[in-house]
Every structure is written in C-alpha cells, then in structure tokens.
Short mmCIF file of C-alpha atoms in Angstrom, two decimals:
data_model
loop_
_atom_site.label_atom_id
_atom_site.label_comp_id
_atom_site.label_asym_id
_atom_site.label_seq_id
_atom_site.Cartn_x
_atom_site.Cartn_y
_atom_site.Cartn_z
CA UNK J 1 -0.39 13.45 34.20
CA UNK J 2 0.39 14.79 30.65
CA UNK J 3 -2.17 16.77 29.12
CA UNK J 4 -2.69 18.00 25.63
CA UNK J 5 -4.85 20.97 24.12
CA UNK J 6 -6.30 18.81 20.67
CA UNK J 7 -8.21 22.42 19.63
CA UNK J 8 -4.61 23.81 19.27
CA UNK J 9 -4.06 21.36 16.17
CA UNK J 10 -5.74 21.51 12.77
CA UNK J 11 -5.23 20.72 9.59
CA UNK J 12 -2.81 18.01 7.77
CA UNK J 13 0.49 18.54 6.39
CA UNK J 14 1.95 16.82 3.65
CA UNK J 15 6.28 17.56 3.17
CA UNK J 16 6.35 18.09 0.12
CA UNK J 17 10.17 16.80 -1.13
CA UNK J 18 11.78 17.98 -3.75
CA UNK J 19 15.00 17.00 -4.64
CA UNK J 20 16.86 19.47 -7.79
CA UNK J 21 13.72 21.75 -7.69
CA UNK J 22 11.44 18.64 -8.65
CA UNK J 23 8.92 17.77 -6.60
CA UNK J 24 8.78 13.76 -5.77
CA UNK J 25 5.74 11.72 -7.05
CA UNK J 26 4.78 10.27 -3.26
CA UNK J 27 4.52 14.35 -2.49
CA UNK J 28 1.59 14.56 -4.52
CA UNK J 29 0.39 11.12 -3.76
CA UNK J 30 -0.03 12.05 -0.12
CA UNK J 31 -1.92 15.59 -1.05
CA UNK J 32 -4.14 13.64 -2.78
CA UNK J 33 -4.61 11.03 0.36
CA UNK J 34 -4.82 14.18 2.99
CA UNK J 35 -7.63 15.27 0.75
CA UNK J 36 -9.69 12.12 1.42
CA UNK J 37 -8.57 12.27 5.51
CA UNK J 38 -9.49 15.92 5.71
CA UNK J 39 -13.41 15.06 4.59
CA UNK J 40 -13.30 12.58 7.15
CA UNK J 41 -11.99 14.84 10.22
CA UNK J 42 -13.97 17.77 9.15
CA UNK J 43 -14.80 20.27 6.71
CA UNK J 44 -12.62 22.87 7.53
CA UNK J 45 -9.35 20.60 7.51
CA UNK J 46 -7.09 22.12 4.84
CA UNK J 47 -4.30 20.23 3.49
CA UNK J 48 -0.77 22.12 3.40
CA UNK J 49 2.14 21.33 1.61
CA UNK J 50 5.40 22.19 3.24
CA UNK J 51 8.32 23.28 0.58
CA UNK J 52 11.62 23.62 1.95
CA UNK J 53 14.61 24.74 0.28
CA UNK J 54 16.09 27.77 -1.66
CA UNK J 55 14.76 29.49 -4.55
CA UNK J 56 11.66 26.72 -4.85
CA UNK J 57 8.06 29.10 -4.61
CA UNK J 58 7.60 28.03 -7.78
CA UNK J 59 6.45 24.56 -7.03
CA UNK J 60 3.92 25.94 -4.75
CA UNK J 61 2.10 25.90 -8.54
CA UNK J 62 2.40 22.26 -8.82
CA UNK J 63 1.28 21.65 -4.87
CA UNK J 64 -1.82 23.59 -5.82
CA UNK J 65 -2.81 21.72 -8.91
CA UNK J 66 -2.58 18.36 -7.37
CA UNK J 67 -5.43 19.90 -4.58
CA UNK J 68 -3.12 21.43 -1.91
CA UNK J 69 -5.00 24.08 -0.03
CA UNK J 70 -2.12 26.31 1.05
CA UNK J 71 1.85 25.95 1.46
CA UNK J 72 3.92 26.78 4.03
CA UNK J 73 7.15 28.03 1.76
CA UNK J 74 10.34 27.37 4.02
CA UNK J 75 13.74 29.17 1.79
CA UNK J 76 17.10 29.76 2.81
CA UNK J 77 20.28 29.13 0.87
CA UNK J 78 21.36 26.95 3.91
CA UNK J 79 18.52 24.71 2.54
CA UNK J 80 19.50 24.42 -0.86
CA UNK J 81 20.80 20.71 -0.30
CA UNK J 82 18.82 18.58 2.41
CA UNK J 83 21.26 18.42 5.56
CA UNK J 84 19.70 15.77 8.07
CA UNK J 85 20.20 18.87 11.10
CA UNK J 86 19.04 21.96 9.18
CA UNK J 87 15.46 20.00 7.53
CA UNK J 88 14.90 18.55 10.92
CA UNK J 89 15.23 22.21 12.83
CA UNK J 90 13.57 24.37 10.49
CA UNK J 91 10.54 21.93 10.27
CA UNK J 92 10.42 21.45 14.47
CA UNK J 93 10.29 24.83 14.36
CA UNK J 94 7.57 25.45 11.76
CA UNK J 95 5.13 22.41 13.74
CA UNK J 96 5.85 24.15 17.00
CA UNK J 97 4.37 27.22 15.57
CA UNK J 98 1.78 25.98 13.46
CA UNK J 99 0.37 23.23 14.93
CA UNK J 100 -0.52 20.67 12.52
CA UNK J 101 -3.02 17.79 13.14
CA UNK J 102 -1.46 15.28 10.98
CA UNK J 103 2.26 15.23 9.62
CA UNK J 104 2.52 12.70 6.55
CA UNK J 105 6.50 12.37 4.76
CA UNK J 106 6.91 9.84 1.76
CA UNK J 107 8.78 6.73 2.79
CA UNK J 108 11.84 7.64 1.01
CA UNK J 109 15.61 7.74 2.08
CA UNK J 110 14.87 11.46 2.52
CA UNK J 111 11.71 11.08 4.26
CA UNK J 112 12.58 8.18 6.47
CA UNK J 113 16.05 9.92 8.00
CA UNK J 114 13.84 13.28 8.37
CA UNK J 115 10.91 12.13 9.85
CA UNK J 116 12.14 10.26 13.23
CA UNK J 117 13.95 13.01 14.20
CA UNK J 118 10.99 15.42 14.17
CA UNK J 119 8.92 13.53 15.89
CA UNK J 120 11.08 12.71 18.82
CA UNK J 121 11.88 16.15 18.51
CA UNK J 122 8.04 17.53 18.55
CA UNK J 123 7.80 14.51 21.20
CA UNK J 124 4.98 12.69 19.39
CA UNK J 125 5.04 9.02 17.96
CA UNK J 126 5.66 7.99 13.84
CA UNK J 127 4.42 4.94 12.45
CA UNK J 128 7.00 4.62 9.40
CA UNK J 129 6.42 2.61 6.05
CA UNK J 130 2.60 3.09 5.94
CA UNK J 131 0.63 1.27 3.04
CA UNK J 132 -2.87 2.29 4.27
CA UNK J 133 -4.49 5.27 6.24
CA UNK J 134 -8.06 5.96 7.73
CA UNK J 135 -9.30 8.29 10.46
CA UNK J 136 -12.51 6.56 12.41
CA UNK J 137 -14.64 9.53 12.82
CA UNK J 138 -16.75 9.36 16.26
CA UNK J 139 -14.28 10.31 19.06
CA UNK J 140 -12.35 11.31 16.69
CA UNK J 141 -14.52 14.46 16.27
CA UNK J 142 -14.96 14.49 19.81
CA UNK J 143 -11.54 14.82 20.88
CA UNK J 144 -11.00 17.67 18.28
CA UNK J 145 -14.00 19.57 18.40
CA UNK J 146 -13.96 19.92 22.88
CA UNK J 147 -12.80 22.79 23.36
CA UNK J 148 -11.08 21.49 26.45
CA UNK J 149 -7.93 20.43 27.54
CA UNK J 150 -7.92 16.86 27.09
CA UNK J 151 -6.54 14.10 30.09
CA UNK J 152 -4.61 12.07 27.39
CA UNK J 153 -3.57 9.50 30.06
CA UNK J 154 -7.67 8.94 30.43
CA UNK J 155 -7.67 7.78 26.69
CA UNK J 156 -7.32 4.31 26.08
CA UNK J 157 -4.67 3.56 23.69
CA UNK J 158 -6.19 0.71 22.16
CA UNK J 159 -9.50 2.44 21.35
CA UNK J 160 -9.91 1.73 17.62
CA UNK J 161 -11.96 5.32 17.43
CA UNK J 162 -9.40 7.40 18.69
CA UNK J 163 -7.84 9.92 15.50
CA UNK J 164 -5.62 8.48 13.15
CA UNK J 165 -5.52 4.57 12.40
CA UNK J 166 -2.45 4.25 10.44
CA UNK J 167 -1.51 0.60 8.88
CA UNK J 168 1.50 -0.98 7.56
CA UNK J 169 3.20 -4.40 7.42
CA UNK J 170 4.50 -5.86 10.32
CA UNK J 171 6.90 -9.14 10.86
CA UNK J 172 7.85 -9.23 7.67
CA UNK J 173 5.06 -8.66 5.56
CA UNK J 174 3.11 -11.72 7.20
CA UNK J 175 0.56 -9.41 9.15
CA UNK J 176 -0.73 -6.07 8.88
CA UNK J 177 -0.36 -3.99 11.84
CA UNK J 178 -3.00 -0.65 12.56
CA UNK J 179 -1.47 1.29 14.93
CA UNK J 180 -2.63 5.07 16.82
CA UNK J 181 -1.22 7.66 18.53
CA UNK J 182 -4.18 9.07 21.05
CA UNK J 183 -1.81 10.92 23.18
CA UNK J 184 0.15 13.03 21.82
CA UNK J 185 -0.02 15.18 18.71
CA UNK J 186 1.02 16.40 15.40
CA UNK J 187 0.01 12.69 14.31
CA UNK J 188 2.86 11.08 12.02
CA UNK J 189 3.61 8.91 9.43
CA UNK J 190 5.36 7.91 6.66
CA UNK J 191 3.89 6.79 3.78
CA UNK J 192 5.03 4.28 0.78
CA UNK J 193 5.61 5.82 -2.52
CA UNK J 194 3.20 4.08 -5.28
CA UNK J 195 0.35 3.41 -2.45
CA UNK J 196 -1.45 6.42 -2.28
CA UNK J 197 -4.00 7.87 -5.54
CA UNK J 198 -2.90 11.69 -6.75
CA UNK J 199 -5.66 13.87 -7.25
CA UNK J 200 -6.27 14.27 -11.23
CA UNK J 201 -4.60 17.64 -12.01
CA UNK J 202 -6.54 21.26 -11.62
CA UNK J 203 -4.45 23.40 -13.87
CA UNK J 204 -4.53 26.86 -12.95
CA UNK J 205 -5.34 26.00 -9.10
CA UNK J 206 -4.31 28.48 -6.47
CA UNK J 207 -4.05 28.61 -3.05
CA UNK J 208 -2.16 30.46 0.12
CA UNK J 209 1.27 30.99 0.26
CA UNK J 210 2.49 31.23 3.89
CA UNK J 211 5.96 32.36 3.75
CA UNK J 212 8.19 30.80 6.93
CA UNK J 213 11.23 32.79 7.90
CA UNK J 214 13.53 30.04 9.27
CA UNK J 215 16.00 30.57 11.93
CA UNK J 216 18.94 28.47 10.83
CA UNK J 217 22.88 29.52 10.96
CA UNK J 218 25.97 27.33 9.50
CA UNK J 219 26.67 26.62 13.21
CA UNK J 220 23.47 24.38 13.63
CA UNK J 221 24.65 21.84 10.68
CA UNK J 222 27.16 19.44 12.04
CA UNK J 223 27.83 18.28 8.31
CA UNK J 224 29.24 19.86 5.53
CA UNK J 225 28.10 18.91 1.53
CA UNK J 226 31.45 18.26 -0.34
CA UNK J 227 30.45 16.83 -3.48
CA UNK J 228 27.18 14.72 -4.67
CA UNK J 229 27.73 11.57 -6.46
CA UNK J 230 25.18 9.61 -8.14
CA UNK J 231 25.62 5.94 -8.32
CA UNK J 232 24.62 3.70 -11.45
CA UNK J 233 21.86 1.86 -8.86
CA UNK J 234 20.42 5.29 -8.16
CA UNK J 235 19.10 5.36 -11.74
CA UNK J 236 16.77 2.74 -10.63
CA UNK J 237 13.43 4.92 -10.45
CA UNK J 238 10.76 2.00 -9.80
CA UNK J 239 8.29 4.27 -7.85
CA UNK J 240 8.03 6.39 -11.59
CA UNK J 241 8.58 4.03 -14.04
CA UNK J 242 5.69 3.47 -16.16
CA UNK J 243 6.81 -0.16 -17.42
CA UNK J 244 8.29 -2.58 -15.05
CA UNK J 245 9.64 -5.87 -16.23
CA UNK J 246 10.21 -7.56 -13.09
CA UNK J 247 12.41 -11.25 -12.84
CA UNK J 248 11.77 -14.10 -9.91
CA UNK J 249 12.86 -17.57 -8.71
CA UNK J 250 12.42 -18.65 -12.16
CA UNK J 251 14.63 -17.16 -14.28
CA UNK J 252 16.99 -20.07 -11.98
CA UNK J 253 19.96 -18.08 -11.99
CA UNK J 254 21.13 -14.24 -12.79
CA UNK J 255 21.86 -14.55 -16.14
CA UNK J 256 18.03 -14.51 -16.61
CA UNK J 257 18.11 -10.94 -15.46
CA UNK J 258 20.20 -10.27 -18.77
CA UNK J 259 17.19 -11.40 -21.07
CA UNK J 260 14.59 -9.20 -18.50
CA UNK J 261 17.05 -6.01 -19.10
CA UNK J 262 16.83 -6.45 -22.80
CA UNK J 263 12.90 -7.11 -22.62
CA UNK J 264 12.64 -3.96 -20.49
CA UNK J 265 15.06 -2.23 -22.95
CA UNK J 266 12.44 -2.85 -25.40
CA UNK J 267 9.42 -1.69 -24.35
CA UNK J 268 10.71 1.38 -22.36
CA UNK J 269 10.78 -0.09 -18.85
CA UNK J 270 13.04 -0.37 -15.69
CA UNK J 271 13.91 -4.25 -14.69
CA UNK J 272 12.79 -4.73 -10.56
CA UNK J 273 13.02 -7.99 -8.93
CA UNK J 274 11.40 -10.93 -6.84
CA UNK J 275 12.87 -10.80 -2.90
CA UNK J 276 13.67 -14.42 -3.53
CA UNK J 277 15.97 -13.08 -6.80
CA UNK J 278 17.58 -10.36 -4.60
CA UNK J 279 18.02 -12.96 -1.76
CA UNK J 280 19.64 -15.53 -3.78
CA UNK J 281 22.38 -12.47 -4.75
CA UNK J 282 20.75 -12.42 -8.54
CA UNK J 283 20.14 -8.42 -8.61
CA UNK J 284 20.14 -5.70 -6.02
CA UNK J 285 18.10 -4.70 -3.85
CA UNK J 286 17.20 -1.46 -5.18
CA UNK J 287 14.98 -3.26 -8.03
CA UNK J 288 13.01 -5.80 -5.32
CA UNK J 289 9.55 -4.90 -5.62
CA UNK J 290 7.33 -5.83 -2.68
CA UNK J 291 6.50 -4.96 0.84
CA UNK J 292 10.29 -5.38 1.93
CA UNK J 293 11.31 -3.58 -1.37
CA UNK J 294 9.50 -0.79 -2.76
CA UNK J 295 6.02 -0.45 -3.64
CA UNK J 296 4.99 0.52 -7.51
CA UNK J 297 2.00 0.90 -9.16
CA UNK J 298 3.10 1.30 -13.31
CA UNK J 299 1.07 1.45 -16.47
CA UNK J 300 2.22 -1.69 -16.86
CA UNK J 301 4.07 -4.42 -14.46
CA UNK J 302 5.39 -7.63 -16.26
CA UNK J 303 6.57 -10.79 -13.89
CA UNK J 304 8.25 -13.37 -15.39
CA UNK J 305 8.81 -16.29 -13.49
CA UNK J 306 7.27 -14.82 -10.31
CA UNK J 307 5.15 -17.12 -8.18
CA UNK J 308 3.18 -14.54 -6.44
CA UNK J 309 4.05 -14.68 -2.77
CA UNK J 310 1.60 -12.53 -0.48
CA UNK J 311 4.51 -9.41 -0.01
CA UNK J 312 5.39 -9.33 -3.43
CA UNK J 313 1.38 -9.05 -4.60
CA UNK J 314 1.51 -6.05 -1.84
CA UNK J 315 3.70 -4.45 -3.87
CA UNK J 316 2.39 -4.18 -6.79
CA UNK J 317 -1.20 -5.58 -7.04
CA UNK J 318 -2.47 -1.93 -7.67
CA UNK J 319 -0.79 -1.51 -11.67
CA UNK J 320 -3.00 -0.40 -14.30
CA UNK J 321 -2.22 -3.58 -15.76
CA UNK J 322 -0.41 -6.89 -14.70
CA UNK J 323 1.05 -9.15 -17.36
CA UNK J 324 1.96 -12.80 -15.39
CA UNK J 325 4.50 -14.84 -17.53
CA UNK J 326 4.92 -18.28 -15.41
CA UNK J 327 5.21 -22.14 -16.23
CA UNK J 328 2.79 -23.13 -13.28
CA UNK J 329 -0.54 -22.94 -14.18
CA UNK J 330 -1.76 -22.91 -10.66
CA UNK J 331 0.72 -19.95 -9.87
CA UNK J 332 -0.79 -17.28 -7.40
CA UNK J 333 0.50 -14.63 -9.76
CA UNK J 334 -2.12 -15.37 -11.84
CA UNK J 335 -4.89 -14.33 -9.49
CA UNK J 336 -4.35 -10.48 -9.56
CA UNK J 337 -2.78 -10.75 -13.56
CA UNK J 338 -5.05 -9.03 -16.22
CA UNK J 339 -2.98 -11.01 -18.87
CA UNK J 340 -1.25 -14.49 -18.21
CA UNK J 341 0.80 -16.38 -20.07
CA UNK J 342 1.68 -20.37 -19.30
CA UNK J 343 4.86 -21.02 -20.45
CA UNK J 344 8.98 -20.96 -20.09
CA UNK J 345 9.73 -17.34 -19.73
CA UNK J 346 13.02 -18.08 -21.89
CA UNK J 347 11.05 -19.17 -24.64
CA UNK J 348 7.41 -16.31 -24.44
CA UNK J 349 10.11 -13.07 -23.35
CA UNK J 350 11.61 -13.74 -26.81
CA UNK J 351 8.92 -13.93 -28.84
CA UNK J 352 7.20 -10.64 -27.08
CA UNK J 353 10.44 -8.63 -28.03
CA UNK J 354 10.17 -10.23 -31.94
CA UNK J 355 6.65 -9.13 -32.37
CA UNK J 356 7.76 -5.74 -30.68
CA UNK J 357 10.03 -5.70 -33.95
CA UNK J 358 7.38 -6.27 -36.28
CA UNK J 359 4.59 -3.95 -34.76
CA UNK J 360 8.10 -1.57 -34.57
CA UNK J 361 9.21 -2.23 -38.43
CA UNK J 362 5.54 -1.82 -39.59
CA UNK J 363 4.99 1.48 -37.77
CA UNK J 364 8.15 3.01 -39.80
CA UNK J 365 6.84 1.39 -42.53
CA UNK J 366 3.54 3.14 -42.75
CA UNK J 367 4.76 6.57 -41.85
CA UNK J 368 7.63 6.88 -44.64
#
C-alpha cells in the first residue's frame, strides 16, 4: 500500500529556462498558464519560477513582471552551462525539499531531456508535449485540503476529478489524449512552446526571492562542456518569430522553398514547413510546423500551398493572423485563415513581394 501526504504539496512551479542569461518565451508562457491553474486549485496557490544557473538573480525581475509570485534562485558556477546530471540533481533536490504541487518545463530540447529524469527521480509520472491543461476542481480540493494521509491505491485512476488533467496529442496527432496522475505527486508536465497565453507585462512587479544553496561537486557530472557550436538550423527560432512564411505539398518540389525564403526575407519572417514538405525531404525538420513539429503562434503565419491537415491547423490555428495562399478553393486551410487567397502560389507570392517594393519605395519616398 503506498501512501502519500497531498497537504505536504502546494503551490506550482514553472522552470524557468534560460539559456545565455535569457529567459525562453515558453518560461513565461507557462507563468502565465500556472496563474490561471492556481485560481482553480485555490487561492493561496502561488506560482514560482525556478532559475538555475550562475550569476542569473537578475531575471528574477523578468519572472516577476510576467506574474510570478516568488522564485526559487538556484546559482553555482557548476551551473553556468546546463549539464543533463547537475540540472537534474540540483532540481530533485530543491522538489524534495520544497514540495511543489505541480512541476510544468517547456517542451524544449532542454526541457524534454531534464524533465524525465526528475520525475523518475522524484518517482512521480510526466505527461510530455502538453498542448492543453485544466485542473477539475471537486476532489481535487478534497484531496488537497484533508489534512490526512491519503490511501492513493483507494483512488481510482481514471476518475476525471482527480488533480491535474493534462492533454496532448496522441497516435500521431489523430486523437487527443487527457491523462492524470492521482497517485503520486509533484504533478508533471511538459508543455509546448507557442500554446500557452503570457500574462501582459506588470513592470515594476516584485516578489520573493528564495535563495537555494545547491549541493553539487564536479564529481556528480559525468560530462564535461568542451566547446558549444551552433549549427546554421539552430537559427531557426519558429516558437519567436513574429512572421512565419510557411511552404506545403504545393510548392511540388523544394525549389519552391527558394521563392518562400525570399518572401520571408521580405517581410521579416522565418520560412517553417508542411510535415508532408519535410517528409518528402523538401526542408528540415526544424521548420515543420504542426503537432509533430513545433507549435507557433506569430503576428502573422502565411501558408502557401498548405492544404490544412488537422495536425498542421494544431499548430498554428492560434496566430494573430492567418494569411491562406492555396489553388483549391475548398482547401481546409481556409477555414481558420483571416485572409485567403485562390490562386498559384508561384504566381500571388510574387506579386505580394512587388507591392512590398512599392509600399517600401513610397515610404522612403515620403520621408526624404
């Protein structure tokens, strides 16, 4: 019989990563989601960044702004570079003392290493690659206000009430799969970059600092940081860019992605991709947008020649502003577009970036 004290564990922790001494965007996506979980659980749930590195309190600013409550401020110069074995320790370490409710990481290559090895070291279960949380609030409330020790293995584990409901796409993007963890806790997950709302910025916003003394020595890192190399692909910043210019099935072939880099060039925007454009070898698959690629929610998201297939929608149904370039008429793109245009992409794409040289030319024009 296992058996679990749920009074021990409050509030919800966000990771806060930071690569350089620059906090990620999906960081302060997921304060702003905690935010809307912690009215749900209760009033007194505070949401808690966790920074962790060297020489980094200053971002507790930026953690505070975005509507972080307090920050638990993990520094040593052993942490100056995320090592898979010193992150994973130091955090263990800090949840085993702590005792947070809920654990959320962005799904990034950072996040997704990190967070696995927590949990099975914390013994608790992660559902990875979330696109949607919720917390149903009945038993929830129940189970964390008793001050009891709960029977866990009384709990039925496919009680939809029971804490955390946390969804994400399942066999492929074909179904959407809501899954708890009633039995264990901290409560885990990692969450998609571009899915989750930020808070609108409180400048001047303070909160606690709690200051974590790690215990961490050279001996418990089994790898060494030689050098850091950053690939051409790694420039490839979908989950920020503001403009994405995105290329399908029906550019036919990968020379098409030649006139989509010189559109994005144009207006300021990153190229992505279709899966069926990666698939077919066109681009790689750091630019597929979509529930099997990476989720992004620009300013503005142009696809040309995209059909609109159910994952790829996923991915970025949720842009300020969707611009649907497609011969079909009937296309399902043009369901979620704000803007479509019915015609060969080889012939509209052109005639976009000539315009963008007029409205350009007149604009130096009138300010000489």
């Amino acid at each position: 019989m296992s058996t679990v004290n749920f009074a021990d564990y409050k509030n919800i922790w966000v990771y806060a990563e930071q690569r350089d001494g620059k906090l990620m965007n999906v960081a302060l996506e997921l304060i702003g989601e905690g935010h809307k979980l912690a009215r749900d659980i209760s009033g007194d749930t505070k949401v808690c960044a966790l920074l962790v590195g060297n020489g980094i309190e200053s971002l507790s600013k930026e953690c505070f702004e975005y509507g972080a409550d307090a920050v638990y401020l993990i520094e040593d110069p052993l942490l100056e570079h995320y090592t898979t074995d010193a992150y994973t320790k130091v955090i263990t370490d800090a949840i085993e003392e702590y005792k947070p409710e809920i654990v959320m990481y962005g799904a990034t290559h950072i996040g997704r290493d990190l967070a696995p090895r927590v949990a099975a070291r914390v013994d608790t279960g992660l559902t990875a690659d979330c696109t949607h949380l919720d917390v149903k609030v009945a038993n929830y409330i129940k189970y964390a206000n008793e001050n009891t020790t709960l029977n866990t293995d009384s709990l039925d584990p496919n009680d939809p009430d029971t804490g955390l409901k946390m969804t994400r796409p399942a066999f492929g993007g074909n179904l959407m799969a809501t899954i708890i963890c009633p039995r264990t806790r901290p409560q885990m997950s990692t969450v998609r970059p571009g899915v989750m709302q930020k808070l609108e910025r409180n400048p001047g916003a303070t909160g606690e600092i709690i200051k974590v003394k790690p215990e961490i020595a050279e001996s418990d890192i089994r790898t060494k940081i030689v050098d850091i190399v950053k690939s051409a692909k790694e420039m490839v910043s979908l989950t920020d860019a503001d403009i994405i210019c995105s290329g399908g099935r029906g550019l036919g072939d990968a020379s098409g992605f030649e006139l989509i880099k010189k559109f994005a060039d144009k207006v300021g925007g990153v190229v992505g991709s279709s899966r069926a454009a990666v698939d077919a070898g066109w681009i790689d698959h750091s630019h597929q947008v979509g529930q099997t690629g990476t989720t992004v929610k620009p300013k503005i998201y142009f696809a040309c020649g995209i059909s609109g297939a159910i994952q790829h929608l996923a991915g970025m149904q949720t842009s300020d502003i969707i611009v649907a370039i497609n011969k079909d008429p009937d296309a399902p793109i043009f369901e979620v577009a704000d803007y479509g245009i019915v015609g060969d992409l080889y012939k509209v794409i052109p005639e976009i970036i000539e315009e963008w040289d007029n409205a350009e030319a007149l604009y130096d024009a009138s300010t000489k």
